[in-house]
Short mmCIF file of C-alpha atoms and ligand atoms in Angstrom, two decimals:
data_model
loop_
_atom_site.label_atom_id
_atom_site.label_comp_id
_atom_site.label_asym_id
_atom_site.label_seq_id
_atom_site.Cartn_x
_atom_site.Cartn_y
_atom_site.Cartn_z
CA MET I 1 -2.16 -43.55 2.33
CA ASP I 2 -1.89 -41.09 4.91
CA GLU I 3 0.48 -38.01 4.09
CA HIS I 4 0.30 -36.41 7.65
CA THR I 5 1.60 -39.88 9.89
CA ASP I 6 4.49 -38.02 11.26
CA TRP I 7 2.73 -34.93 12.81
CA ASN I 8 4.02 -32.43 14.88
CA TRP I 9 1.57 -29.58 16.84
CA GLU I 10 4.28 -27.22 17.48
CA LEU I 11 4.04 -24.98 14.94
CA PHE I 12 0.69 -25.82 14.21
CA ASP I 13 -0.73 -24.93 18.09
CA GLU I 14 1.40 -21.27 16.86
CA ILE I 15 -0.04 -20.12 14.34
CA VAL I 16 -3.97 -21.14 15.32
CA GLU I 17 -2.94 -18.98 18.27
CA ASP I 18 -2.54 -16.57 16.26
CA VAL I 19 -5.36 -17.16 13.69
CA GLU I 20 -7.55 -19.42 15.08
CA GLU I 21 -9.13 -20.27 11.48
CA ASN I 22 -6.26 -21.79 10.63
CA LYS I 23 -6.79 -24.51 12.82
CA ASN I 24 -9.42 -25.71 9.30
CA ILE I 25 -5.99 -27.24 7.35
CA ILE I 26 -6.25 -30.49 9.53
CA GLN I 27 -9.14 -31.02 7.01
CA CYS I 28 -6.50 -31.17 4.07
CA ILE I 29 -7.12 -34.46 2.15
CA ALA I 30 -3.63 -33.14 -0.24
CA CYS I 31 -5.71 -34.06 -2.74
CA GLY I 32 -3.53 -31.36 -4.60
CA LYS I 33 -6.52 -29.47 -6.16
CA CYS I 34 -4.84 -25.99 -5.12
CA VAL I 35 -1.56 -26.50 -6.28
CA GLY I 36 -3.35 -27.04 -9.92
CA ASP I 37 -5.07 -23.76 -10.09
CA CYS I 38 -2.45 -21.51 -8.37
CA PRO I 39 -1.03 -18.53 -10.46
CA ALA I 40 2.38 -19.02 -7.83
CA ALA I 41 3.01 -23.01 -8.57
CA LYS I 42 3.28 -21.75 -12.93
CA VAL I 43 6.19 -19.82 -12.16
CA SER I 44 7.67 -20.49 -9.56
CA ASN I 45 8.58 -24.03 -6.37
CA PHE I 46 5.44 -22.41 -5.18
CA ASN I 47 3.50 -25.26 -3.42
CA SER I 48 0.08 -24.79 -0.71
CA ARG I 49 -0.22 -28.57 0.08
CA LYS I 50 3.83 -28.78 0.51
CA ILE I 51 3.88 -25.76 2.93
CA ILE I 52 0.29 -26.80 4.76
CA LYS I 53 1.79 -30.52 5.03
CA LYS I 54 4.37 -29.08 6.62
CA VAL I 55 2.93 -26.54 8.71
CA LEU I 56 1.37 -29.78 9.92
CA ARG I 57 4.41 -32.18 10.00
CA GLY I 58 5.85 -28.87 12.47
CA ASP I 59 8.64 -28.40 10.20
CA LYS I 60 9.91 -24.78 10.87
CA SER I 61 12.00 -24.55 7.80
CA VAL I 62 8.87 -23.33 5.99
CA LEU I 63 9.58 -20.19 7.54
CA LYS I 64 13.16 -19.48 6.11
CA ASP I 65 12.05 -21.14 2.97
CA SER I 66 11.39 -18.24 0.48
CA ASP I 67 8.23 -20.27 -0.84
CA ILE I 68 6.26 -18.30 1.57
CA TRP I 69 7.02 -15.06 -0.17
CA HIS I 70 5.82 -16.09 -3.82
CA CYS I 71 2.11 -16.49 -2.89
CA TYR I 72 -0.38 -13.83 -4.88
CA LEU I 73 -3.45 -14.14 -2.19
CA CYS I 74 -5.62 -13.83 -5.70
CA GLU I 75 -8.21 -16.76 -3.20
CA ARG I 76 -8.42 -19.35 -5.64
CA CYS I 77 -7.39 -21.99 -3.82
CA LYS I 78 -10.20 -20.96 -1.44
CA ARG I 79 -12.54 -21.55 -3.97
CA VAL I 80 -11.14 -25.06 -5.28
CA CYS I 81 -10.21 -26.58 -2.36
CA PRO I 82 -13.07 -29.50 -2.01
CA LYS I 83 -12.80 -28.34 1.82
CA GLU I 84 -15.26 -25.88 3.00
CA ASN I 85 -13.09 -23.76 4.96
CA ILE I 86 -9.29 -23.78 4.45
CA ASN I 87 -8.16 -20.06 3.66
CA ILE I 88 -4.45 -20.72 2.02
CA PRO I 89 -4.24 -16.64 1.96
CA LEU I 90 -4.58 -16.41 5.56
CA LEU I 91 -2.66 -19.13 6.36
CA ILE I 92 0.20 -17.17 3.91
CA ILE I 93 0.08 -14.54 6.13
CA ASN I 94 -0.03 -15.69 8.89
CA LEU I 95 3.33 -17.79 8.11
CA ARG I 96 4.99 -14.40 6.92
CA ASN I 97 4.51 -12.55 9.75
CA GLU I 98 6.18 -15.48 12.10
CA SER I 99 9.09 -15.79 9.55
CA PHE I 100 9.46 -11.37 10.10
CA LYS I 101 8.84 -12.23 14.10
CA ARG I 102 12.00 -14.53 13.57
CA GLY I 103 13.97 -12.89 11.73
CA PHE I 104 13.10 -14.63 8.35
CA GLY I 105 11.16 -12.10 6.57
CA PRO I 106 12.65 -10.04 3.56
CA ARG I 107 14.89 -7.31 4.87
CA TYR I 108 15.03 -3.93 4.04
CA ASN I 109 15.97 -4.08 0.42
CA ASP I 110 13.41 -6.14 -0.12
CA LEU I 111 10.84 -3.91 0.82
CA ARG I 112 12.00 -0.62 -0.33
CA LYS I 113 9.19 -0.47 -3.16
CA TYR I 114 7.23 -0.02 -0.11
CA VAL I 115 8.85 2.98 1.03
CA GLU I 116 7.39 5.25 -1.58
CA MET I 117 4.04 3.44 -0.63
CA SER I 118 4.21 3.24 3.01
CA GLU I 119 5.21 6.86 2.48
CA ARG I 120 2.59 8.91 1.13
CA PHE I 121 0.40 6.68 3.19
CA LEU I 122 1.65 7.67 6.80
CA THR I 123 1.74 11.45 5.36
CA GLN I 124 -1.08 11.78 2.58
CA GLY I 125 -3.69 8.80 4.10
CA ILE I 126 -3.42 7.25 0.42
CA ILE I 127 -0.80 5.44 -1.84
CA LEU I 128 -1.08 7.72 -5.34
CA GLU I 129 -1.81 11.59 -5.23
CA GLU I 130 -5.94 11.51 -5.43
CA PRO I 131 -6.85 12.71 -8.87
CA LEU I 132 -9.28 14.72 -7.92
CA GLY I 133 -7.07 16.91 -5.66
CA GLU I 134 -9.41 15.87 -2.93
CA ASP I 135 -6.63 15.24 -0.44
CA LEU I 136 -8.24 13.91 3.10
CA PRO I 137 -7.42 16.95 6.47
CA GLN I 138 -4.54 16.88 8.45
CA GLU I 139 -6.25 15.31 11.76
CA ARG I 140 -7.78 12.33 9.88
CA ILE I 141 -3.66 11.81 8.77
CA ASP I 142 -2.98 11.96 12.53
CA GLU I 143 -4.97 9.39 13.07
CA LEU I 144 -3.97 7.19 10.49
CA ASP I 145 -0.63 7.56 11.46
CA THR I 146 -1.76 6.91 15.68
CA ILE I 147 -3.75 3.75 14.52
CA CYS I 148 0.11 2.28 12.44
CA ASP I 149 1.96 2.60 16.20
CA PHE I 150 3.57 -0.08 16.62
CA ALA I 151 3.38 -1.09 12.92
CA ARG I 152 6.33 -2.43 9.89
CA ILE I 153 5.17 -0.02 8.37
CA LYS I 154 7.30 2.49 9.99
CA TYR I 155 10.05 0.98 10.26
CA VAL I 156 9.82 0.33 6.61
CA PHE I 157 9.19 3.93 6.89
CA LYS I 158 11.68 5.03 9.79
CA ALA I 159 14.41 2.71 7.58
CA SER I 160 14.66 4.38 4.71
CA ASN I 161 14.47 7.71 6.20
CA GLU I 162 17.93 6.84 8.30
CA LYS I 163 19.14 5.16 4.43
CA GLN I 164 19.20 9.09 3.22
CA LYS I 165 20.18 10.37 5.72
CA ALA I 166 23.45 7.79 5.34
CA LYS I 167 23.37 8.66 1.77
CA ARG I 168 23.57 12.25 2.66
CA LYS I 169 26.36 12.63 5.21
CA ARG I 170 28.06 10.21 2.24
CA ASN I 171 27.78 12.42 0.23
CA MET U 1 -23.23 -7.20 16.58
CA ASN U 2 -23.55 -7.24 12.73
CA PHE U 3 -20.74 -8.27 10.70
CA ASN U 4 -21.96 -10.21 7.64
CA THR U 5 -24.72 -7.64 5.79
CA LEU U 6 -22.23 -5.20 4.68
CA ALA U 7 -22.95 -5.83 0.87
CA LEU U 8 -25.12 -4.57 -0.48
CA ASP U 9 -28.03 -6.93 -1.35
CA LEU U 10 -28.36 -7.04 -5.36
CA GLN U 11 -31.31 -10.14 -5.06
CA ALA U 12 -33.35 -8.63 -2.78
CA ILE U 13 -33.60 -5.51 -4.82
CA GLU U 14 -34.13 -7.67 -8.38
CA GLU U 15 -37.25 -9.07 -6.13
CA GLU U 16 -38.81 -6.39 -4.93
CA PHE U 17 -38.08 -3.51 -8.43
CA PRO U 18 -38.38 -5.99 -11.23
CA GLU U 19 -39.10 -3.46 -12.99
CA SER U 20 -36.52 -1.21 -12.97
CA PRO U 21 -33.65 -1.73 -9.98
CA LEU U 22 -32.18 1.67 -10.87
CA ASP U 23 -35.81 3.04 -8.16
CA TYR U 24 -33.79 1.50 -5.52
CA PHE U 25 -31.07 3.86 -5.27
CA LYS U 26 -33.40 7.34 -5.93
CA GLU U 27 -33.34 9.21 -2.90
CA LYS U 28 -29.75 7.23 -1.62
CA LYS U 29 -27.41 8.84 -0.69
CA LEU U 30 -24.96 7.45 -3.00
CA CYS U 31 -20.31 7.99 -2.51
CA LEU U 32 -17.90 7.47 -4.30
CA PHE U 33 -15.15 4.97 -2.30
CA ARG U 34 -11.53 6.32 -4.29
CA ALA U 35 -9.41 3.98 -5.29
CA CYS U 36 -5.59 4.71 -5.35
CA LEU U 37 -5.36 3.73 -8.67
CA GLU U 38 -7.68 5.92 -9.93
CA LYS U 39 -4.91 8.69 -9.96
CA TYR U 40 -3.81 7.21 -13.44
CA PHE U 41 -7.13 6.26 -14.79
CA PRO U 42 -9.24 9.32 -13.81
CA GLY U 43 -12.29 7.54 -16.20
CA VAL U 44 -12.77 5.06 -14.64
CA ARG U 45 -14.38 7.49 -11.19
CA TRP U 46 -15.51 10.29 -14.04
CA GLY U 47 -17.03 7.32 -16.46
CA PHE U 48 -19.47 6.35 -13.61
CA GLN U 49 -20.09 9.52 -11.55
CA ASP U 50 -20.96 11.04 -14.86
CA LEU U 51 -23.57 8.49 -15.28
CA LEU U 52 -24.39 8.19 -12.17
CA GLU U 53 -25.41 11.52 -12.44
CA GLU U 54 -27.48 11.57 -15.66
CA LEU U 55 -29.11 8.65 -14.41
CA GLN U 56 -30.05 11.36 -11.75
CA LEU U 57 -28.86 9.66 -8.37
CA GLU U 58 -26.71 11.51 -5.52
CA VAL U 59 -23.51 11.45 -5.11
CA THR U 60 -20.43 12.41 -3.70
CA THR U 61 -16.86 11.27 -2.62
CA CYS U 62 -15.89 10.84 1.07
CA LYS U 63 -13.15 13.33 2.02
CA ASN U 64 -12.62 11.68 5.56
CA GLN U 65 -11.41 8.56 3.48
CA SER U 66 -8.53 7.35 3.57
CA CYS U 67 -6.46 4.75 0.98
CA CYS U 68 -8.10 0.65 1.82
CA SER U 69 -4.13 -0.38 2.98
CA GLY U 70 -4.52 -4.18 1.70
CA THR U 71 -1.44 -3.28 0.55
CA PHE U 72 0.14 -2.77 3.55
CA PHE U 73 -1.79 -6.00 5.29
CA GLN U 74 -1.40 -8.03 2.43
CA ARG U 75 2.53 -7.38 2.67
CA ASN U 76 2.35 -7.65 6.74
CA LEU U 77 3.61 -4.62 7.14
CA ILE U 78 0.32 -3.59 8.89
CA THR U 79 -1.94 -6.47 12.02
CA ARG U 80 -4.84 -7.45 11.08
CA ALA U 81 -6.42 -4.86 14.30
CA GLN U 82 -4.73 -2.07 12.57
CA PHE U 83 -6.13 -2.73 9.35
CA SER U 84 -9.31 -2.96 10.92
CA ALA U 85 -9.44 0.18 11.86
CA ILE U 86 -8.29 1.88 9.42
CA ASN U 87 -11.76 0.10 8.00
CA GLU U 88 -13.85 0.79 10.23
CA ARG U 89 -12.68 4.74 10.44
CA ASN U 90 -13.24 4.78 5.85
CA LEU U 91 -16.92 3.10 6.96
CA SER U 92 -17.70 5.06 9.54
CA GLU U 93 -16.81 8.11 7.76
CA MET U 94 -19.14 7.19 4.88
CA ASN U 95 -21.76 5.47 7.13
CA GLN U 96 -21.92 9.05 8.21
CA GLN U 97 -22.11 10.36 4.88
CA ALA U 98 -24.02 8.32 2.62
CA ASP U 99 -25.88 4.70 2.86
CA ILE U 100 -24.21 2.99 -0.29
CA ALA U 101 -20.58 2.98 -1.60
CA PHE U 102 -19.17 1.82 -4.69
CA PHE U 103 -16.15 0.35 -5.82
CA SER U 104 -14.29 0.53 -8.86
CA CYS U 105 -11.50 -1.90 -7.57
CA ASN U 106 -11.62 -5.35 -6.68
CA GLY U 107 -9.14 -4.79 -4.13
CA CYS U 108 -10.83 -1.49 -2.37
CA TYR U 109 -13.69 -3.99 -2.38
CA ASN U 110 -12.78 -6.83 -0.58
CA SER U 111 -10.20 -4.76 1.64
CA LEU U 112 -13.71 -3.43 3.52
CA LEU U 113 -15.44 -6.39 3.48
CA ARG U 114 -12.12 -8.02 4.69
CA GLY U 115 -11.86 -5.92 8.19
CA ARG U 116 -15.22 -6.04 8.85
CA ASP U 117 -14.65 -9.84 8.07
CA PHE U 118 -11.74 -10.03 10.64
CA LEU U 119 -13.82 -8.27 13.86
CA LYS U 120 -15.73 -11.81 13.59
CA THR U 121 -12.93 -13.13 15.50
CA PRO U 122 -13.12 -11.97 19.45
CA GLU U 123 -8.95 -10.92 20.13
CA VAL U 124 -9.29 -8.84 17.10
CA ARG U 125 -11.95 -7.03 17.68
CA ILE U 126 -10.95 -5.92 20.69
CA LYS U 127 -7.61 -4.91 20.36
CA THR U 128 -8.98 -2.82 17.08
CA GLN U 129 -11.61 -1.20 19.53
CA GLU U 130 -8.62 -0.53 21.77
CA ILE U 131 -6.56 1.28 18.79
CA LEU U 132 -9.64 2.77 18.27
CA ASN U 133 -10.37 4.91 21.43
CA THR U 134 -6.21 5.10 21.76
CA ILE U 135 -6.87 7.84 18.64
CA HIS U 136 -10.31 8.96 20.67
CA LYS U 137 -7.45 9.97 24.40
CA LYS U 138 -5.65 11.39 21.67
CA VAL U 139 -8.05 13.10 19.77
CA GLY U 140 -10.46 14.05 22.76
CA VAL U 141 -13.94 15.19 20.94
CA GLU U 142 -16.38 13.30 18.91
CA ARG U 143 -16.61 14.89 15.60
CA TYR U 144 -19.65 12.37 15.92
CA PRO U 145 -21.04 10.29 17.88
CA GLY U 146 -19.99 6.67 17.80
CA ILE U 147 -16.82 7.66 15.43
CA TYR U 148 -14.45 5.93 17.38
CA LYS U 149 -16.70 2.56 17.97
CA ILE U 150 -16.20 -0.26 15.84
CA LEU U 151 -20.45 0.17 14.02
CA GLU U 152 -22.27 -1.94 15.32
CA ASN U 153 -25.52 -2.40 12.07
CA PRO U 154 -24.06 0.33 10.29
CA LYS U 155 -26.58 1.47 7.37
CA ILE U 156 -24.12 2.09 5.11
CA LYS U 157 -24.01 -0.96 2.06
CA LEU U 158 -21.53 -2.13 -0.15
CA VAL U 159 -21.01 -2.33 -3.82
CA HIS U 160 -19.10 -3.51 -6.33
CA ASP U 161 -19.66 -0.99 -9.73
CA LEU U 162 -19.80 -3.93 -11.87
CA ASP U 163 -22.64 -5.92 -9.78
CA PHE U 164 -24.72 -2.46 -10.49
CA LEU U 165 -24.19 -1.53 -13.56
CA TYR U 166 -25.90 -4.91 -14.21
CA LEU U 167 -28.24 -4.59 -12.39
CA ILE U 168 -29.44 -1.09 -13.93
CA ARG U 169 -27.98 -2.16 -17.53
CA ASN U 170 -31.41 -1.44 -18.97
CA ASP U 171 -31.02 2.23 -17.92
CA VAL U 172 -27.55 2.52 -18.99
CA LEU U 173 -27.92 0.76 -22.45
CA ASN U 174 -30.81 3.63 -22.90
CA THR U 175 -27.73 6.33 -21.62
CA LEU U 176 -25.98 5.36 -24.85
CA LYS U 177 -25.00 6.48 -27.69
CA PHE U 178 -22.57 4.37 -29.44
CA ASP U 179 -22.16 0.46 -29.28
CA LEU U 180 -19.68 -1.75 -29.55
CA ARG U 181 -19.94 -2.27 -33.68
CA ASP U 182 -18.86 -5.88 -32.88
CA LEU U 183 -16.06 -5.74 -31.82
CA LYS U 184 -14.29 -8.87 -29.93
CA VAL U 185 -13.74 -8.34 -26.64
CA ALA U 186 -12.38 -10.38 -24.09
CA VAL U 187 -13.19 -10.35 -20.04
CA HIS U 188 -11.11 -10.41 -17.22
CA TYR U 189 -13.00 -10.40 -13.21
CA GLY U 190 -9.75 -10.11 -12.01
CA CYS U 191 -8.79 -12.29 -8.65
CA HIS U 192 -10.74 -10.99 -5.92
CA TYR U 193 -14.19 -9.99 -8.03
CA LEU U 194 -13.94 -14.14 -9.53
CA ASN U 195 -12.65 -15.70 -6.55
CA LEU U 196 -14.58 -13.94 -3.73
CA SER U 197 -16.67 -15.26 -0.95
CA ARG U 198 -17.09 -12.22 1.74
CA ASP U 199 -20.13 -10.71 -0.19
CA LYS U 200 -22.01 -14.08 -1.57
CA LYS U 201 -24.77 -15.80 0.38
CA THR U 202 -25.33 -18.94 -1.50
CA ILE U 203 -22.72 -21.20 -2.59
CA GLU U 204 -24.60 -21.62 -6.31
CA SER U 205 -23.44 -17.49 -6.28
CA TYR U 206 -20.06 -18.21 -4.98
CA LEU U 207 -18.63 -21.32 -7.31
CA GLY U 208 -21.15 -20.43 -9.72
CA SER U 209 -19.46 -19.09 -13.40
CA LYS U 210 -19.92 -15.32 -13.45
CA THR U 211 -20.66 -14.01 -16.79
CA LYS U 212 -22.24 -10.36 -15.90
CA LEU U 213 -18.91 -8.95 -18.16
CA GLU U 214 -19.85 -11.26 -20.88
CA GLU U 215 -23.71 -10.05 -20.29
CA LEU U 216 -23.08 -6.56 -20.90
CA ILE U 217 -20.56 -6.90 -23.66
CA GLU U 218 -23.79 -8.37 -25.56
CA LEU U 219 -26.03 -5.87 -24.61
CA PHE U 220 -23.81 -2.92 -25.72
CA GLY U 221 -23.78 -4.87 -28.84
CA GLY U 222 -20.18 -6.26 -28.85
CA ILE U 223 -19.37 -9.92 -29.32
CA PRO U 224 -17.09 -12.09 -26.23
CA VAL U 225 -14.57 -14.08 -26.98
CA ASP U 226 -13.48 -16.77 -24.73
CA TYR U 227 -10.04 -17.65 -24.21
CA GLN U 228 -7.76 -20.17 -22.03
CA GLU U 229 -6.39 -17.83 -19.89
CA ARG U 230 -10.31 -15.84 -18.80
CA GLU U 231 -9.76 -16.37 -14.95
CA SER U 232 -6.29 -16.37 -14.81
CA CYS U 233 -4.53 -13.58 -12.48
CA CYS U 234 -3.53 -10.77 -14.23
CA GLY U 235 -0.22 -11.31 -12.61
CA TRP U 236 -0.03 -7.61 -10.10
CA GLY U 237 -0.70 -10.62 -6.89
CA ALA U 238 -0.55 -8.35 -4.17
CA SER U 239 2.60 -6.72 -5.28
CA GLN U 240 4.10 -10.07 -7.05
CA LEU U 241 4.91 -7.64 -9.67
CA LEU U 242 6.97 -4.83 -7.73
CA ILE U 243 9.19 -8.17 -5.26
CA ASN U 244 9.44 -10.91 -8.31
CA PRO U 245 9.16 -9.36 -11.48
CA ARG U 246 10.13 -11.57 -14.39
CA GLU U 247 7.64 -14.90 -12.96
CA ALA U 248 4.89 -12.23 -12.84
CA LEU U 249 4.91 -10.85 -15.32
CA LYS U 250 5.54 -14.25 -17.50
CA ILE U 251 1.34 -14.85 -15.53
CA THR U 252 0.46 -11.22 -17.26
CA TYR U 253 1.82 -11.90 -20.99
CA THR U 254 0.69 -15.73 -20.39
CA LYS U 255 -3.45 -13.98 -20.49
CA LEU U 256 -2.49 -11.38 -22.44
CA LYS U 257 -1.14 -13.42 -25.12
CA SER U 258 -3.65 -15.92 -25.12
CA ALA U 259 -6.66 -13.26 -25.51
CA GLU U 260 -4.79 -12.05 -28.58
CA ASN U 261 -4.28 -15.47 -29.73
CA VAL U 262 -8.26 -15.51 -29.95
CA GLY U 263 -8.34 -12.47 -31.46
CA ALA U 264 -10.06 -9.93 -28.96
CA ASP U 265 -10.27 -6.12 -29.88
CA PHE U 266 -9.05 -5.36 -26.12
CA ILE U 267 -9.86 -6.74 -22.63
CA LEU U 268 -12.23 -6.13 -20.28
CA MET U 269 -12.16 -5.87 -16.85
CA PRO U 270 -13.59 -4.65 -13.73
CA CYS U 271 -10.67 -3.23 -11.71
CA PRO U 272 -8.20 -0.22 -12.16
CA THR U 273 -4.84 -2.47 -10.68
CA CYS U 274 -5.87 -5.25 -13.36
CA LEU U 275 -5.30 -2.21 -15.66
CA TYR U 276 -2.59 -0.77 -14.25
CA THR U 277 -1.05 -4.44 -14.54
CA LEU U 278 -2.43 -5.43 -18.20
CA SER U 279 -1.61 -2.11 -19.76
CA LYS U 280 1.32 -0.69 -18.07
CA PRO U 281 3.82 0.64 -20.98
CA GLU U 282 7.19 -0.27 -18.70
CA TYR U 283 4.87 -3.88 -18.43
CA ARG U 284 4.77 -4.26 -22.69
CA ASP U 285 8.39 -3.73 -22.77
CA ASN U 286 9.55 -6.00 -20.70
CA ILE U 287 7.58 -8.56 -21.83
CA LYS U 288 8.63 -7.53 -25.23
CA ASN U 289 12.34 -8.22 -23.72
CA TRP U 290 12.14 -10.93 -21.59
CA PHE U 291 9.61 -13.09 -23.71
CA GLY U 292 10.49 -11.45 -27.28
CA GLU U 293 6.95 -10.98 -27.86
CA LYS U 294 5.13 -7.33 -28.52
CA LEU U 295 2.47 -7.34 -27.71
CA GLU U 296 -0.44 -4.96 -28.10
CA ILE U 297 -3.91 -5.26 -26.97
CA PRO U 298 -5.62 -2.81 -25.45
CA THR U 299 -7.18 -3.06 -22.13
CA ILE U 300 -9.58 -0.78 -20.69
CA HIS U 301 -11.77 -0.56 -17.79
CA LEU U 302 -15.98 -0.95 -17.66
CA ASN U 303 -16.44 2.50 -16.40
CA GLU U 304 -14.66 3.94 -19.08
CA LEU U 305 -16.11 1.65 -21.69
CA ILE U 306 -19.29 3.00 -20.73
CA ALA U 307 -18.01 6.80 -20.60
CA ILE U 308 -17.04 6.03 -24.33
CA LEU U 309 -20.32 4.74 -25.23
CA ARG U 310 -21.99 7.43 -23.89
CA GLY U 311 -20.38 10.05 -26.01
CA CYS U 312 -18.28 11.85 -23.44
CA GLU U 313 -14.97 13.45 -24.72
CA GLU U 314 -11.74 11.70 -25.45
CA GLU U 315 -9.67 12.76 -22.15
CA ARG U 316 -12.46 12.15 -19.28
CA CYS U 317 -12.62 8.76 -20.59
CA ILE U 318 -9.45 7.65 -21.08
CA SER U 319 -7.39 9.84 -20.30
CA LEU U 320 -4.95 10.40 -23.26
CA THR U 321 -1.89 10.92 -20.83
CA ARG U 322 -2.46 6.82 -20.72
CA LYS U 323 -0.04 5.51 -23.12
CA THR U 324 -1.92 1.91 -23.54
CA PRO U 325 -1.48 0.47 -26.86
CA ARG U 326 -4.16 1.01 -29.89
CA LEU U 327 -6.93 2.40 -27.72
CA GLY U 328 -7.13 5.26 -29.74
CA GLU U 329 -8.04 3.00 -32.29
CA ILE U 330 -10.85 1.53 -30.42
CA PHE U 331 -12.27 4.71 -29.23
CA ASP U 332 -12.29 6.10 -32.98
CA ILE U 333 -13.65 2.80 -34.36
CA ILE U 334 -16.29 3.15 -31.14
CA THR U 335 -17.27 6.56 -31.27
CA GLN U 336 -17.00 6.92 -35.62
CA GLN U 337 -20.34 5.76 -36.34
S1 LIG G 1 -3.65 -17.23 -2.60
FE1 LIG G 1 -1.90 -18.08 -3.32
S2 LIG G 1 -1.71 -20.50 -2.91
FE2 LIG G 1 -3.86 -19.83 -3.25
S3 LIG G 1 -4.17 -19.80 -5.20
FE3 LIG G 1 -3.58 -17.63 -5.67
S4 LIG G 1 -1.37 -18.18 -5.10
FE4 LIG G 1 -1.90 -19.82 -4.81
S1 LIG G 2 -6.92 -27.93 -1.74
FE1 LIG G 2 -7.59 -28.24 -0.29
S2 LIG G 2 -7.79 -30.24 0.29
FE2 LIG G 2 -6.79 -29.91 -1.23
S3 LIG G 2 -4.61 -30.10 -1.39
FE3 LIG G 2 -4.91 -28.27 -1.57
S4 LIG G 2 -5.77 -26.90 0.62
FE4 LIG G 2 -5.39 -29.70 0.51
#
């Protein structure tokens, strides 16, 4: 039986336009091997086969569901998939991006664990202090700051600053 | 442009230097990529650095290198082009100072190869170069030619510490003061070593079973023990442990328990991120609270183990501030020979 009879290319086209490699999901034979070996599937409702099916059917609910945020990006599925070029972790990152763009992604609160890491990266170039104290020179940190212009990492950093300011005001 | 050959060709070295692959590295400039999580496990860096120095190799770190930024890319906080630009910056800096870069962390190793991989896509390549041009405009002068250009045919090669240590295993063995005294060791390779295709030339080396850690354990006088969850994830899962801690910790719990069940004395791994996850006292406490079991199996990075076996001081190998359960016991068993 063909699992993908009711195709709708709209979502697929969008995803492929963004990351061409994702066109390979068309080769999926729905064997479920990726699910059998997937750590996320063992502990949550995450199901990579179903996610591919939704994308191929143009079912945009996939962008709203929390499922896509449960993938471990461990690349195990790539190794066990009988098709050579299906890259599920890349597809997941791409779907998360689309989800973010449409305002369904994690809210600031869910990203708060990244605040400290983002701040350290943008102000020190690292996410944990260097054990031997070999800090990055300021000019190099400025380069990283320029690279990250307009990135969400800056939004997280900014949002945390604003939140702290508001808190200080309240107190 | 050459986007495929960043990983050091280990097979070619073995063929060229069948007697002593170490000879290939002599006279070469070597650089250690600084992994963020070495902050908690400085023995991962020192253990490796001390060994290279004893083997008379010239080794440095690159002070201009930043974090690999894989964490941010994996959480969609930077784009592919931004990730690749950060990557190219790091590669340029290392390319300027060294011939070979070593990686103690699966995540960093994967990141550097992945950033380069993305440049195969023309749009990403164009955007990455635009970002580098913006930096160039802001900075004005180039500290060295090509610093703000995507590297064409870089001379720098990348190698994972485990692959290097395995390649020169007989030389490593000669530096050891102690052996593993038949300790039973469970191995954890980590997903981004086990499932990585980016550094493999053949399908067999990608899909075939990985046994380098087990072979090293035998060589060092230990007994590798198999366990059901050998290939499973540590639970970190690109920060799942921060986002969905209960789910992720279940994976950690299952892994640790599986290794305890077969009577392993400790778990050995080649990645500080996995080490962090599998050993953090807070996580062990949560395992006890959430799943009702106190798991005490010690966890050690390969670089730390080699430092212990070479007779380094305890503080330098395994950092005494690190509260990994029963680590001191393993240290004593090995060193009181
Ligand atoms: S990368 Fe994601 S989908 Fe693939 S096996 Fe890992 S957790 Fe599952
Ligand atoms: S293993 Fe590959 S072919 Fe099979 S369901 Fe998963 S993605 Fe599709």
